[in-house]
Coordinates of C-alpha atoms in Angstrom, one line a residue:
M11 CA -161.2 128.8 67.2
T12 CA -158.6 129.9 69.0
R13 CA -154.9 128.4 68.6
R14 CA -152.4 127.3 71.1
G15 CA -149.2 128.6 71.3
L16 CA -145.9 126.8 72.4
S17 CA -145.3 126.9 75.9
K18 CA -142.7 128.8 77.5
S19 CA -141.1 126.0 78.7
A20 CA -140.8 124.2 75.2
T21 CA -139.8 127.8 73.6
I22 CA -136.9 127.9 75.7
A23 CA -136.0 124.4 75.0
I24 CA -135.8 124.6 71.3
A25 CA -133.4 127.8 71.8
V26 CA -130.8 126.1 73.8
V27 CA -131.0 123.1 70.9
I28 CA -130.8 125.7 68.7
V29 CA -127.8 127.6 70.5
I30 CA -125.9 124.2 70.9
I31 CA -126.0 123.5 67.1
V32 CA -124.4 126.8 66.2
I33 CA -121.9 126.3 68.7
G34 CA -120.8 123.2 67.3
V35 CA -120.9 124.3 64.0
I36 CA -118.6 127.3 64.7
A37 CA -116.2 124.8 66.6
Y38 CA -116.0 122.4 64.0
M39 CA -115.4 125.0 61.4
L40 CA -112.5 126.5 63.7
Y41 CA -110.9 122.9 64.8
K42 CA -111.2 120.6 61.8
P43 CA -108.2 118.8 60.8
P44 CA -106.1 120.1 57.7
T45 CA -107.3 118.5 54.3
K46 CA -105.0 115.6 53.3
V47 CA -103.6 116.3 49.9
S48 CA -102.6 113.1 48.0
K49 CA -99.6 113.3 45.9
P50 CA -99.2 112.4 42.5
V51 CA -98.2 108.8 41.5
T52 CA -95.7 108.7 39.1
P53 CA -96.1 105.8 36.8
S54 CA -93.5 102.9 36.9
N55 CA -92.6 103.1 33.2
V56 CA -91.8 107.0 33.7
T57 CA -88.6 108.1 34.2
T58 CA -87.9 111.5 36.1
V59 CA -84.7 113.3 34.1
T60 CA -82.7 116.2 35.9
S61 CA -80.9 118.7 33.5
T62 CA -77.3 119.3 34.6
T63 CA -74.9 121.5 33.2
T64 CA -71.1 120.9 33.0
T65 CA -68.5 123.1 32.1
T66 CA -65.2 122.3 31.0
V67 CA -62.3 124.9 31.1
T68 CA -60.0 124.0 28.2
P69 CA -55.7 125.3 28.4
P70 CA -54.9 127.6 25.7
S71 CA -52.4 125.0 24.7
N72 CA -51.4 121.5 25.6
N73 CA -48.1 123.3 27.0
T74 CA -50.1 125.0 29.4
L75 CA -50.9 124.5 33.1
V76 CA -53.5 126.1 34.6
I77 CA -53.8 126.2 38.4
A78 CA -57.0 127.8 40.4
E79 CA -55.5 129.9 43.6
T80 CA -57.4 131.7 45.7
T81 CA -54.2 133.8 46.7
P82 CA -51.3 134.5 44.1
P83 CA -47.4 133.3 45.4
D84 CA -46.0 135.4 47.8
S85 CA -42.5 134.6 46.2
L86 CA -40.9 132.4 43.8
D87 CA -37.2 132.7 45.4
P88 CA -36.9 129.4 47.7
A89 CA -34.9 131.5 50.1
I90 CA -38.0 133.7 50.7
A91 CA -41.2 131.7 50.1
A92 CA -42.7 130.6 53.0
Y93 CA -46.6 130.3 51.9
T94 CA -48.5 126.8 50.5
Q95 CA -49.4 128.8 47.3
D96 CA -45.4 129.4 46.8
M97 CA -44.7 125.6 47.3
E98 CA -47.3 124.5 44.7
V99 CA -45.2 126.8 42.1
L100 CA -41.7 126.0 43.6
Y101 CA -42.1 122.3 43.6
S102 CA -42.7 122.7 39.8
C103 CA -40.0 124.6 38.9
Y104 CA -37.1 123.7 41.4
Q105 CA -35.6 120.6 42.0
T106 CA -33.7 119.2 45.6
L107 CA -31.2 117.0 46.3
V108 CA -33.6 114.4 47.5
I109 CA -37.8 114.3 47.5
Y110 CA -39.9 112.2 49.6
N111 CA -41.1 108.9 49.1
G112 CA -44.6 108.9 47.7
T113 CA -45.5 105.6 49.0
D114 CA -43.5 106.2 52.4
P115 CA -42.9 110.0 53.8
S116 CA -40.5 108.7 56.4
T117 CA -37.9 107.7 53.4
F118 CA -36.6 109.7 50.6
L119 CA -35.8 108.9 47.0
P120 CA -32.6 110.1 44.8
S121 CA -33.5 113.7 42.6
L122 CA -30.4 115.7 42.0
A123 CA -28.4 113.5 44.6
Y124 CA -28.2 110.0 42.7
N125 CA -26.7 108.7 46.3
W126 CA -25.8 109.8 49.9
T127 CA -23.7 108.6 52.6
I128 CA -24.2 109.6 56.7
S129 CA -21.7 109.4 59.2
N130 CA -22.1 107.2 62.1
N131 CA -22.7 110.4 64.8
Y132 CA -25.1 111.8 61.7
L133 CA -22.9 115.1 61.5
N134 CA -21.6 114.3 58.1
W135 CA -23.8 113.8 55.1
T136 CA -21.9 113.0 51.7
F137 CA -24.0 113.8 48.5
H138 CA -23.3 112.4 45.2
I139 CA -24.4 114.9 42.5
R140 CA -25.8 113.5 39.3
Q141 CA -23.8 114.7 36.4
G142 CA -26.1 116.2 33.2
A143 CA -28.0 118.9 35.5
Y144 CA -28.1 122.7 34.5
F145 CA -29.5 125.6 35.4
Q146 CA -31.6 127.6 33.1
N147 CA -28.7 130.0 32.5
G148 CA -26.2 126.9 31.5
D149 CA -24.3 126.7 34.9
Q150 CA -24.0 123.1 35.9
I151 CA -25.4 121.6 38.9
N152 CA -22.5 120.7 41.1
A153 CA -21.1 120.6 44.5
T154 CA -19.8 124.7 44.2
T155 CA -24.0 125.5 43.0
V156 CA -25.6 123.6 45.8
W157 CA -23.0 125.0 48.5
F158 CA -23.9 128.4 46.8
S159 CA -27.5 127.9 47.1
I160 CA -27.2 127.0 51.1
Y161 CA -25.1 129.7 52.0
R162 CA -27.0 132.0 50.1
S163 CA -30.3 131.4 52.3
I164 CA -28.4 131.8 55.3
V165 CA -26.6 135.0 54.5
M166 CA -30.2 136.9 53.2
N167 CA -31.3 135.7 56.7
Q168 CA -34.8 135.1 55.7
F169 CA -37.3 132.6 56.2
G170 CA -35.4 129.9 54.3
A171 CA -32.4 130.3 56.7
F172 CA -34.4 128.7 59.3
N173 CA -33.7 125.2 57.6
F174 CA -30.1 125.6 58.9
L175 CA -30.7 127.4 62.5
D176 CA -28.0 126.3 64.5
L177 CA -26.5 123.6 62.4
L178 CA -24.4 125.9 59.9
Y179 CA -25.1 129.0 61.5
N180 CA -25.4 130.8 65.0
G181 CA -28.7 131.5 65.5
T182 CA -28.1 133.6 68.6
T183 CA -25.6 136.0 66.5
A184 CA -28.2 136.3 64.2
S185 CA -30.8 137.6 66.3
M186 CA -28.3 140.1 67.9
T187 CA -26.6 141.3 64.6
G188 CA -29.3 141.0 62.0
Y189 CA -26.6 138.8 59.9
A190 CA -26.8 135.3 59.5
T191 CA -23.1 134.3 59.0
P192 CA -22.4 130.5 58.0
W193 CA -20.1 128.6 60.0
G194 CA -16.9 128.7 58.2
V195 CA -17.0 131.7 56.4
C196 CA -15.5 133.8 58.8
R197 CA -12.2 132.0 58.3
A198 CA -12.5 132.4 54.5
M199 CA -13.0 136.0 54.9
E200 CA -9.7 136.2 57.3
Q201 CA -7.8 134.6 54.3
I202 CA -9.3 136.4 51.5
F203 CA -9.5 139.9 52.8
G204 CA -6.5 139.8 55.8
L205 CA -9.1 140.5 58.2
Q206 CA -8.8 139.5 62.1
F207 CA -11.8 138.3 64.1
P208 CA -12.1 139.5 66.7
N209 CA -10.7 142.7 65.8
P210 CA -8.6 143.9 68.8
Q211 CA -9.9 147.9 67.7
T212 CA -13.3 147.2 68.2
N213 CA -15.3 146.7 71.2
L214 CA -16.7 143.5 70.1
T215 CA -15.4 140.4 71.6
G216 CA -17.3 137.5 69.9
Y217 CA -15.8 135.9 66.8
E218 CA -18.8 135.2 64.7
E219 CA -20.3 138.4 66.0
E220 CA -17.4 140.4 64.8
C221 CA -17.9 138.6 61.6
A222 CA -21.1 139.0 61.2
Y223 CA -20.7 142.8 61.3
A224 CA -17.8 142.4 58.5
W225 CA -20.4 141.2 56.1
Q226 CA -21.7 145.1 56.0
M227 CA -18.6 145.9 54.6
Y228 CA -17.8 143.2 51.8

C-alpha cells in the first residue's frame, strides 16, 4: 500500500506557521514588561526604630567657655582687630561706653557710661562715666582713660582709627604722612615741647601736616 505524503502547499503553510510562532516567542522574551516586585507590608503593630548617636562635649570646668571657630582671632587689640572672629572675643573681654539695645538696635543702653547728653548741633557728646569700674591692672576707668583709649586708636592709625575719620583727625593728612594726628594734640605738643607749627625752618606749610611729622621725634 502506497503512503501518500503532504502536499507541497501544506508543507509550506506549516513551515510558515512554525516561523511565526518562533518569532512571537522571541519578541515576547525581548519586550516583556519587568516583573513587579511587591513591597513587604509592615504590620501596624510593629514600630521601626532608627538608632542615633549623640556626642556631648563637656567643658573642662564650669568656668571654661568653649567656642568652635574655623579661624583663630587675628588680634585681641581693639585698635587693630577687624574680623568677625576677633569681635566675638573682644565683646566678651571689653566693655564700651554704651551697648546696642537687643530689642531695638537703633537705640543704645548704658554700659561704662550710665548717662549721656548730646548738643543740639550733634557736635558735642557728654558721657557720664560710672564709678567703680577698673581695668585688670587696677587703673580706674574715667574720662582720662577713655580719652587715652580713643586717641591711642587714632595715633596707631590702624583699623580702629577709621571710626574717628574726619571726626577727631584729618584723614587727608593721615594718608599723606602716614600719621593720624588727633585734633587738639598739636596745640598740646606746642605747649609741652615748645614747638611751633608750622615751623618756619621746614618746607611744610600745613599745621596738621607739620604736627604729624613731629610725631616721629616725640
